[in-house]
């Protein structure tokens, strides 16, 4: 922490082990690699965390460098409003945007939601993720989590009908949402949607690859379909109206909370349901996202629950209930 009157920016890569492994259609990982930005001024420090995503060509090293390249701009008084024009949407801007909001809230003596004139977030039920695996392995993992009211099931293409049937049998009372992570094809789309409908799934997330999802507009969708990789910020919303019923807002995609809140307002105006989602990360990533939860039908902020350890002063989780951050963490 510094007492300098000139804002100072620092950033670093941090690693947090995952409890076991986390598997989706694109592969498995055993640790969460995050990049943290800190902006300090007058004895106060604002923090933000992001998760670079290889799907979008991001690496921890490049993200760190992109944040560090903003040191002069921050020292010259860069505001979060000006930040939107000088950095593209993505993980690096997210960390810096959230750090600037955190510092601004601390300097004003306000909670972030009051500073931004947003509703006070309350506790919400978050989805809990079941990693992709064999039907038997997924059923066993689901059985251990069957007390949770909302489960997010990672699917991967061929054999997904057997997987979702096994999951439903293991958790007969839980609400189920499915995330295919772009792994389905036009050939198996309707079959897999029908299997999900038969299992009582509420929502299917990103069944087809982004840019190759026109089939969603040509079929009768038996349940709600949510865009994830197909949607990033406000500019990507309007073309999706014929294909999707909901959008997954993630701060690492929007490039921060500032754009995420504007995107949530725009999505609601267009008639989309909203999911607020996350990458596997610590509570520092989840805390700003809590400000979007008052507008969200689905909350998927379970990242810290998948870690072997969270950072200090992390969010409070009571099973699947997640509570707004304490000011010692963020905002």
CSV table of C-alpha atoms in Angstrom, one decimal:
chain,number,residue,atom,x,y,z
A,1,UNK,CA,0.0,0.0,0.0
A,2,UNK,CA,1.3,3.5,-0.8
A,3,UNK,CA,0.4,6.9,0.5
A,4,UNK,CA,1.3,8.6,-2.8
A,5,UNK,CA,-1.1,11.2,-4.1
A,6,UNK,CA,-0.4,10.0,-7.6
A,7,UNK,CA,-2.3,6.8,-8.4
A,8,UNK,CA,0.1,3.8,-8.7
A,9,UNK,CA,-0.7,0.6,-10.6
A,10,UNK,CA,0.7,-2.9,-9.7
A,11,UNK,CA,-0.2,-6.3,-11.1
A,12,UNK,CA,0.8,-9.9,-10.6
A,13,UNK,CA,-0.1,-13.5,-11.5
A,14,UNK,CA,-1.5,-15.7,-8.8
A,15,UNK,CA,-2.3,-19.4,-8.7
A,16,UNK,CA,-4.9,-21.3,-6.7
A,17,UNK,CA,-5.2,-25.1,-6.7
A,18,UNK,CA,-8.5,-26.6,-7.7
A,19,UNK,CA,-10.0,-29.3,-5.5
A,20,UNK,CA,-9.4,-32.3,-7.7
A,21,UNK,CA,-9.8,-31.2,-11.3
A,22,UNK,CA,-12.3,-29.1,-13.4
A,23,UNK,CA,-13.2,-30.6,-16.7
A,24,UNK,CA,-15.3,-29.2,-19.6
A,25,UNK,CA,-15.5,-30.1,-23.3
A,26,UNK,CA,-12.3,-28.2,-24.1
A,27,UNK,CA,-10.1,-30.0,-21.4
A,28,UNK,CA,-9.3,-30.2,-17.7
A,29,UNK,CA,-7.2,-28.1,-15.4
A,30,UNK,CA,-6.0,-28.4,-11.8
A,31,UNK,CA,-5.4,-24.8,-10.9
A,32,UNK,CA,-6.9,-21.4,-11.3
A,33,UNK,CA,-4.5,-18.9,-12.8
A,34,UNK,CA,-5.6,-15.3,-12.1
A,35,UNK,CA,-4.1,-11.9,-12.7
A,36,UNK,CA,-4.7,-9.2,-10.0
A,37,UNK,CA,-4.5,-5.5,-10.5
A,38,UNK,CA,-4.0,-3.0,-7.7
A,39,UNK,CA,-4.4,0.7,-7.9
A,40,UNK,CA,-3.1,2.6,-4.8
A,41,UNK,CA,-3.5,6.3,-3.9
A,42,UNK,CA,-3.6,8.3,-0.6
A,43,UNK,CA,-3.1,5.2,1.5
A,44,UNK,CA,-6.0,3.3,-0.1
A,45,UNK,CA,-5.8,0.3,-2.5
A,46,UNK,CA,-8.4,-0.9,-4.9
A,47,UNK,CA,-8.1,-4.5,-6.3
A,48,UNK,CA,-9.5,-6.4,-9.2
A,49,UNK,CA,-9.0,-10.0,-10.4
A,50,UNK,CA,-9.4,-11.6,-13.8
A,51,UNK,CA,-9.0,-15.0,-15.4
A,52,UNK,CA,-7.3,-15.0,-18.9
A,53,UNK,CA,-9.2,-17.4,-21.1
A,54,UNK,CA,-7.3,-19.3,-23.8
A,55,UNK,CA,-10.6,-19.6,-25.8
A,56,UNK,CA,-10.2,-15.9,-26.6
A,57,UNK,CA,-6.5,-16.0,-27.1
A,58,UNK,CA,-5.6,-14.7,-23.7
A,59,UNK,CA,-2.7,-15.8,-21.6
A,60,UNK,CA,-1.7,-14.8,-18.0
A,61,UNK,CA,1.5,-13.3,-19.2
A,62,UNK,CA,-0.1,-11.2,-22.0
A,63,UNK,CA,-2.8,-10.1,-19.7
A,64,UNK,CA,-0.3,-9.0,-17.0
A,65,UNK,CA,1.6,-7.1,-19.7
A,66,UNK,CA,-1.6,-5.4,-20.9
A,67,UNK,CA,-2.4,-4.2,-17.4
A,68,UNK,CA,1.2,-3.1,-16.7
A,69,UNK,CA,1.1,-1.1,-19.9
A,70,UNK,CA,-1.5,1.1,-18.3
A,71,UNK,CA,0.8,2.4,-15.5
A,72,UNK,CA,1.4,5.8,-17.0
A,73,UNK,CA,-2.3,6.3,-17.9
A,74,UNK,CA,-3.3,5.4,-14.3
A,75,UNK,CA,-0.6,7.7,-12.9
A,76,UNK,CA,-2.1,10.5,-15.0
A,77,UNK,CA,-5.6,10.0,-13.5
A,78,UNK,CA,-7.2,7.4,-15.8
A,79,UNK,CA,-10.9,7.0,-14.8
A,80,UNK,CA,-12.9,3.8,-15.2
A,81,UNK,CA,-15.1,5.7,-17.7
A,82,UNK,CA,-12.1,6.6,-19.8
A,83,UNK,CA,-10.8,3.1,-19.4
A,84,UNK,CA,-13.7,1.7,-21.6
A,85,UNK,CA,-12.3,3.5,-24.6
A,86,UNK,CA,-8.6,2.8,-24.2
A,87,UNK,CA,-8.7,-0.9,-23.5
A,88,UNK,CA,-10.7,-3.6,-25.4
A,89,UNK,CA,-13.1,-5.9,-23.6
A,90,UNK,CA,-11.4,-8.8,-22.0
A,91,UNK,CA,-9.8,-10.1,-18.8
A,92,UNK,CA,-7.1,-7.3,-18.5
A,93,UNK,CA,-9.7,-4.5,-18.6
A,94,UNK,CA,-11.8,-6.4,-16.1
A,95,UNK,CA,-9.1,-6.5,-13.5
A,96,UNK,CA,-8.3,-2.8,-13.9
A,97,UNK,CA,-12.0,-1.7,-14.1
A,98,UNK,CA,-12.8,-3.5,-10.8
A,99,UNK,CA,-9.7,-2.1,-9.1
A,100,UNK,CA,-10.6,1.4,-10.1
A,101,UNK,CA,-14.2,0.9,-8.8
A,102,UNK,CA,-12.9,-0.6,-5.5
A,103,UNK,CA,-10.5,2.4,-5.0
A,104,UNK,CA,-13.2,4.9,-5.9
A,105,UNK,CA,-15.6,3.4,-3.4
A,106,UNK,CA,-13.0,3.4,-0.7
A,107,UNK,CA,-12.1,7.0,-1.3
A,108,UNK,CA,-15.8,8.0,-1.2
A,109,UNK,CA,-16.5,5.9,1.9
A,110,UNK,CA,-19.3,4.1,0.0
A,111,UNK,CA,-20.1,0.6,-0.9
A,112,UNK,CA,-19.7,-0.1,-4.6
A,113,UNK,CA,-23.4,-0.5,-5.2
A,114,UNK,CA,-24.1,2.9,-3.6
A,115,UNK,CA,-21.3,4.5,-5.6
A,116,UNK,CA,-22.7,3.1,-8.9
A,117,UNK,CA,-26.4,3.7,-7.9
A,118,UNK,CA,-27.3,0.0,-8.2
A,119,UNK,CA,-29.6,-2.1,-6.0
A,120,UNK,CA,-28.1,-3.5,-2.9
A,121,UNK,CA,-27.3,-7.2,-3.6
A,122,UNK,CA,-28.6,-9.8,-1.3
A,123,UNK,CA,-27.8,-13.4,-0.8
A,124,UNK,CA,-28.5,-15.6,-3.8
A,125,UNK,CA,-28.5,-19.3,-4.6
A,126,UNK,CA,-25.6,-20.1,-6.9
A,127,UNK,CA,-25.3,-23.0,-9.3
A,128,UNK,CA,-22.7,-25.6,-8.4
A,129,UNK,CA,-20.8,-27.2,-11.3
A,130,UNK,CA,-20.5,-30.9,-12.1
A,131,UNK,CA,-17.5,-31.5,-14.3
A,132,UNK,CA,-17.7,-33.5,-17.5
A,133,UNK,CA,-17.0,-37.2,-17.2
A,134,UNK,CA,-18.5,-40.6,-17.8
A,135,UNK,CA,-22.2,-41.0,-16.9
A,136,UNK,CA,-21.2,-43.0,-13.8
A,137,UNK,CA,-18.6,-40.5,-12.7
A,138,UNK,CA,-21.0,-37.6,-13.2
A,139,UNK,CA,-23.7,-39.5,-11.3
A,140,UNK,CA,-21.4,-40.1,-8.4
A,141,UNK,CA,-20.4,-36.4,-8.3
A,142,UNK,CA,-24.0,-35.3,-8.6
A,143,UNK,CA,-25.1,-37.6,-5.7
A,144,UNK,CA,-22.6,-35.9,-3.4
A,145,UNK,CA,-24.0,-32.5,-4.4
A,146,UNK,CA,-27.7,-33.5,-4.7
A,147,UNK,CA,-28.6,-31.4,-1.6
A,148,UNK,CA,-27.8,-28.3,-3.6
A,149,UNK,CA,-30.9,-26.7,-5.2
A,150,UNK,CA,-29.2,-25.6,-8.5
A,151,UNK,CA,-26.6,-27.7,-10.4
A,152,UNK,CA,-24.8,-26.8,-13.6
A,153,UNK,CA,-23.9,-29.8,-15.6
A,154,UNK,CA,-21.0,-29.8,-18.0
A,155,UNK,CA,-21.7,-31.8,-21.1
A,156,UNK,CA,-19.5,-32.6,-24.1
A,157,UNK,CA,-21.4,-34.0,-27.2
A,158,UNK,CA,-21.7,-37.7,-27.9
A,159,UNK,CA,-23.3,-39.6,-25.0
A,160,UNK,CA,-24.8,-36.5,-23.4
A,161,UNK,CA,-28.2,-38.1,-23.3
A,162,UNK,CA,-26.8,-40.8,-21.0
A,163,UNK,CA,-24.9,-38.3,-18.9
A,164,UNK,CA,-27.9,-36.0,-18.2
A,165,UNK,CA,-30.2,-39.0,-17.5
A,166,UNK,CA,-27.7,-40.3,-15.0
A,167,UNK,CA,-27.4,-36.9,-13.4
A,168,UNK,CA,-31.1,-36.5,-13.1
A,169,UNK,CA,-31.4,-39.9,-11.4
A,170,UNK,CA,-28.8,-38.9,-8.9
A,171,UNK,CA,-30.4,-35.5,-8.1
A,172,UNK,CA,-34.1,-35.9,-8.5
A,173,UNK,CA,-35.0,-32.6,-6.7
A,174,UNK,CA,-32.3,-30.2,-7.9
A,175,UNK,CA,-32.9,-27.7,-10.7
A,176,UNK,CA,-30.5,-28.5,-13.5
A,177,UNK,CA,-28.9,-26.2,-16.0
A,178,UNK,CA,-26.6,-27.6,-18.7
A,179,UNK,CA,-23.4,-26.1,-20.3
A,180,UNK,CA,-22.2,-27.8,-23.5
A,181,UNK,CA,-19.3,-25.3,-24.0
A,182,UNK,CA,-19.9,-25.3,-27.8
A,183,UNK,CA,-19.5,-29.1,-28.1
A,184,UNK,CA,-22.7,-30.0,-29.8
A,185,UNK,CA,-23.3,-30.1,-33.6
A,186,UNK,CA,-26.3,-29.5,-35.8
A,187,UNK,CA,-26.5,-33.3,-36.2
A,188,UNK,CA,-27.0,-34.0,-32.5
A,189,UNK,CA,-28.5,-30.7,-31.4
A,190,UNK,CA,-32.2,-31.7,-31.4
A,191,UNK,CA,-31.5,-35.1,-29.9
A,192,UNK,CA,-29.5,-33.6,-27.0
A,193,UNK,CA,-32.1,-30.9,-26.4
A,194,UNK,CA,-34.8,-33.5,-26.2
A,195,UNK,CA,-32.7,-35.5,-23.7
A,196,UNK,CA,-32.3,-32.4,-21.6
A,197,UNK,CA,-36.1,-31.7,-21.8
A,198,UNK,CA,-36.8,-35.3,-20.8
A,199,UNK,CA,-34.5,-34.8,-17.7
A,200,UNK,CA,-36.3,-31.6,-16.7
A,201,UNK,CA,-33.4,-29.3,-17.5
A,202,UNK,CA,-34.3,-25.6,-17.2
A,203,UNK,CA,-31.7,-24.1,-19.4
A,204,UNK,CA,-29.0,-25.2,-21.9
A,205,UNK,CA,-25.9,-22.9,-22.3
A,206,UNK,CA,-24.0,-22.5,-25.6
A,207,UNK,CA,-24.8,-25.8,-27.3
A,208,UNK,CA,-23.2,-24.9,-30.6
A,209,UNK,CA,-19.9,-23.1,-31.5
A,210,UNK,CA,-20.1,-19.4,-31.6
A,211,UNK,CA,-20.5,-18.2,-35.1
A,212,UNK,CA,-22.0,-21.6,-36.1
A,213,UNK,CA,-25.2,-21.4,-34.1
A,214,UNK,CA,-27.7,-20.4,-36.8
A,215,UNK,CA,-29.5,-23.7,-36.4
A,216,UNK,CA,-30.9,-22.4,-33.1
A,217,UNK,CA,-33.0,-20.0,-35.0
A,218,UNK,CA,-34.4,-22.7,-37.4
A,219,UNK,CA,-35.6,-25.2,-34.8
A,220,UNK,CA,-38.3,-25.2,-32.2
A,221,UNK,CA,-36.3,-24.9,-29.0
A,222,UNK,CA,-38.0,-27.1,-26.3
A,223,UNK,CA,-36.3,-25.3,-23.4
A,224,UNK,CA,-34.5,-22.0,-22.9
A,225,UNK,CA,-31.0,-21.7,-24.6
A,226,UNK,CA,-28.4,-19.3,-23.2
A,227,UNK,CA,-25.5,-17.6,-25.1
A,228,UNK,CA,-22.1,-17.7,-23.5
A,229,UNK,CA,-19.2,-17.8,-26.0
A,230,UNK,CA,-21.5,-16.1,-28.5
A,231,UNK,CA,-22.0,-13.0,-26.4
A,232,UNK,CA,-19.4,-10.6,-25.0
A,233,UNK,CA,-20.7,-7.1,-24.5
A,234,UNK,CA,-23.6,-4.9,-25.4
A,235,UNK,CA,-22.6,-4.8,-29.1
A,236,UNK,CA,-23.1,-8.6,-29.5
A,237,UNK,CA,-26.6,-8.7,-28.1
A,238,UNK,CA,-29.0,-7.6,-30.8
A,239,UNK,CA,-28.0,-10.3,-33.4
A,240,UNK,CA,-28.7,-13.1,-30.9
A,241,UNK,CA,-32.4,-12.5,-30.4
A,242,UNK,CA,-33.6,-15.2,-32.8
A,243,UNK,CA,-31.2,-17.8,-31.5
A,244,UNK,CA,-31.1,-17.4,-27.7
A,245,UNK,CA,-33.4,-16.8,-24.8
A,246,UNK,CA,-30.8,-15.8,-22.3
A,247,UNK,CA,-27.3,-14.5,-22.1
A,248,UNK,CA,-24.4,-15.3,-19.7
A,249,UNK,CA,-22.7,-12.1,-18.5
A,250,UNK,CA,-19.1,-12.7,-17.3
A,251,UNK,CA,-17.0,-9.8,-16.3
A,252,UNK,CA,-13.9,-11.3,-17.9
A,253,UNK,CA,-15.8,-11.2,-21.3
A,254,UNK,CA,-17.4,-7.7,-20.8
A,255,UNK,CA,-14.1,-6.2,-19.7
A,256,UNK,CA,-15.3,-5.3,-16.2
A,257,UNK,CA,-18.2,-4.4,-14.0
A,258,UNK,CA,-18.9,-1.1,-15.7
A,259,UNK,CA,-19.7,-2.8,-19.0
A,260,UNK,CA,-21.4,-5.8,-17.3
A,261,UNK,CA,-24.0,-3.5,-15.7
A,262,UNK,CA,-24.7,-1.6,-18.9
A,263,UNK,CA,-25.0,-5.0,-20.7
A,264,UNK,CA,-27.4,-6.3,-18.1
A,265,UNK,CA,-29.6,-3.3,-18.6
A,266,UNK,CA,-29.5,-3.6,-22.4
A,267,UNK,CA,-30.1,-7.4,-22.3
A,268,UNK,CA,-33.2,-6.9,-20.2
A,269,UNK,CA,-34.5,-4.2,-22.6
A,270,UNK,CA,-34.2,-6.7,-25.4
A,271,UNK,CA,-36.1,-9.4,-23.5
A,272,UNK,CA,-33.2,-11.7,-22.6
A,273,UNK,CA,-33.1,-13.6,-19.3
A,274,UNK,CA,-29.8,-13.0,-17.5
A,275,UNK,CA,-27.2,-15.4,-16.1
A,276,UNK,CA,-24.3,-13.9,-14.2
A,277,UNK,CA,-21.4,-16.3,-14.6
A,278,UNK,CA,-17.8,-16.7,-13.7
A,279,UNK,CA,-14.5,-18.5,-14.4
A,280,UNK,CA,-12.9,-20.7,-11.8
A,281,UNK,CA,-11.4,-18.0,-9.6
A,282,UNK,CA,-11.3,-16.6,-6.1
A,283,UNK,CA,-13.8,-14.5,-4.3
A,284,UNK,CA,-12.1,-11.4,-5.6
A,285,UNK,CA,-13.5,-12.2,-9.0
A,286,UNK,CA,-16.9,-13.0,-7.7
A,287,UNK,CA,-17.4,-9.9,-5.5
A,288,UNK,CA,-18.0,-7.4,-8.3
A,289,UNK,CA,-20.2,-9.8,-10.1
A,290,UNK,CA,-22.6,-9.8,-7.1
A,291,UNK,CA,-23.7,-6.4,-8.3
A,292,UNK,CA,-25.3,-8.0,-11.3
A,293,UNK,CA,-27.3,-10.6,-9.3
A,294,UNK,CA,-30.4,-8.4,-8.7
A,295,UNK,CA,-31.0,-8.6,-12.4
A,296,UNK,CA,-30.1,-12.2,-12.9
A,297,UNK,CA,-32.5,-15.2,-13.2
A,298,UNK,CA,-29.5,-17.6,-12.8
A,299,UNK,CA,-26.5,-17.0,-10.6
A,300,UNK,CA,-23.4,-19.1,-11.3
A,301,UNK,CA,-20.7,-17.7,-9.0
A,302,UNK,CA,-19.4,-21.0,-7.6
A,303,UNK,CA,-15.7,-20.5,-8.6
A,304,UNK,CA,-14.4,-20.4,-5.0
A,305,UNK,CA,-16.3,-23.5,-4.1
A,306,UNK,CA,-14.2,-25.4,-6.7
A,307,UNK,CA,-10.9,-24.3,-5.2
A,308,UNK,CA,-8.8,-26.1,-2.6
A,309,UNK,CA,-8.5,-22.7,-0.9
A,310,UNK,CA,-9.9,-19.3,-1.4
A,311,UNK,CA,-8.1,-16.0,-0.6
A,312,UNK,CA,-8.5,-14.3,2.8
A,313,UNK,CA,-11.8,-12.4,3.5
A,314,UNK,CA,-13.5,-14.4,0.8
A,315,UNK,CA,-17.2,-14.4,0.1
A,316,UNK,CA,-19.5,-16.2,2.6
A,317,UNK,CA,-21.0,-19.3,1.2
A,318,UNK,CA,-23.6,-21.3,3.1
A,319,UNK,CA,-23.9,-24.4,1.0
A,320,UNK,CA,-25.3,-22.8,-2.2
A,321,UNK,CA,-26.2,-19.4,-0.8
A,322,UNK,CA,-23.6,-16.7,-1.6
A,323,UNK,CA,-23.6,-13.4,0.2
A,324,UNK,CA,-22.4,-9.9,-0.9
A,325,UNK,CA,-18.8,-9.1,-0.2
A,326,UNK,CA,-17.5,-7.5,2.9
A,327,UNK,CA,-15.6,-4.3,2.3
A,328,UNK,CA,-12.4,-6.0,3.5
A,329,UNK,CA,-12.6,-8.1,0.2
A,330,UNK,CA,-13.8,-5.6,-2.3
A,331,UNK,CA,-16.1,-2.6,-2.9
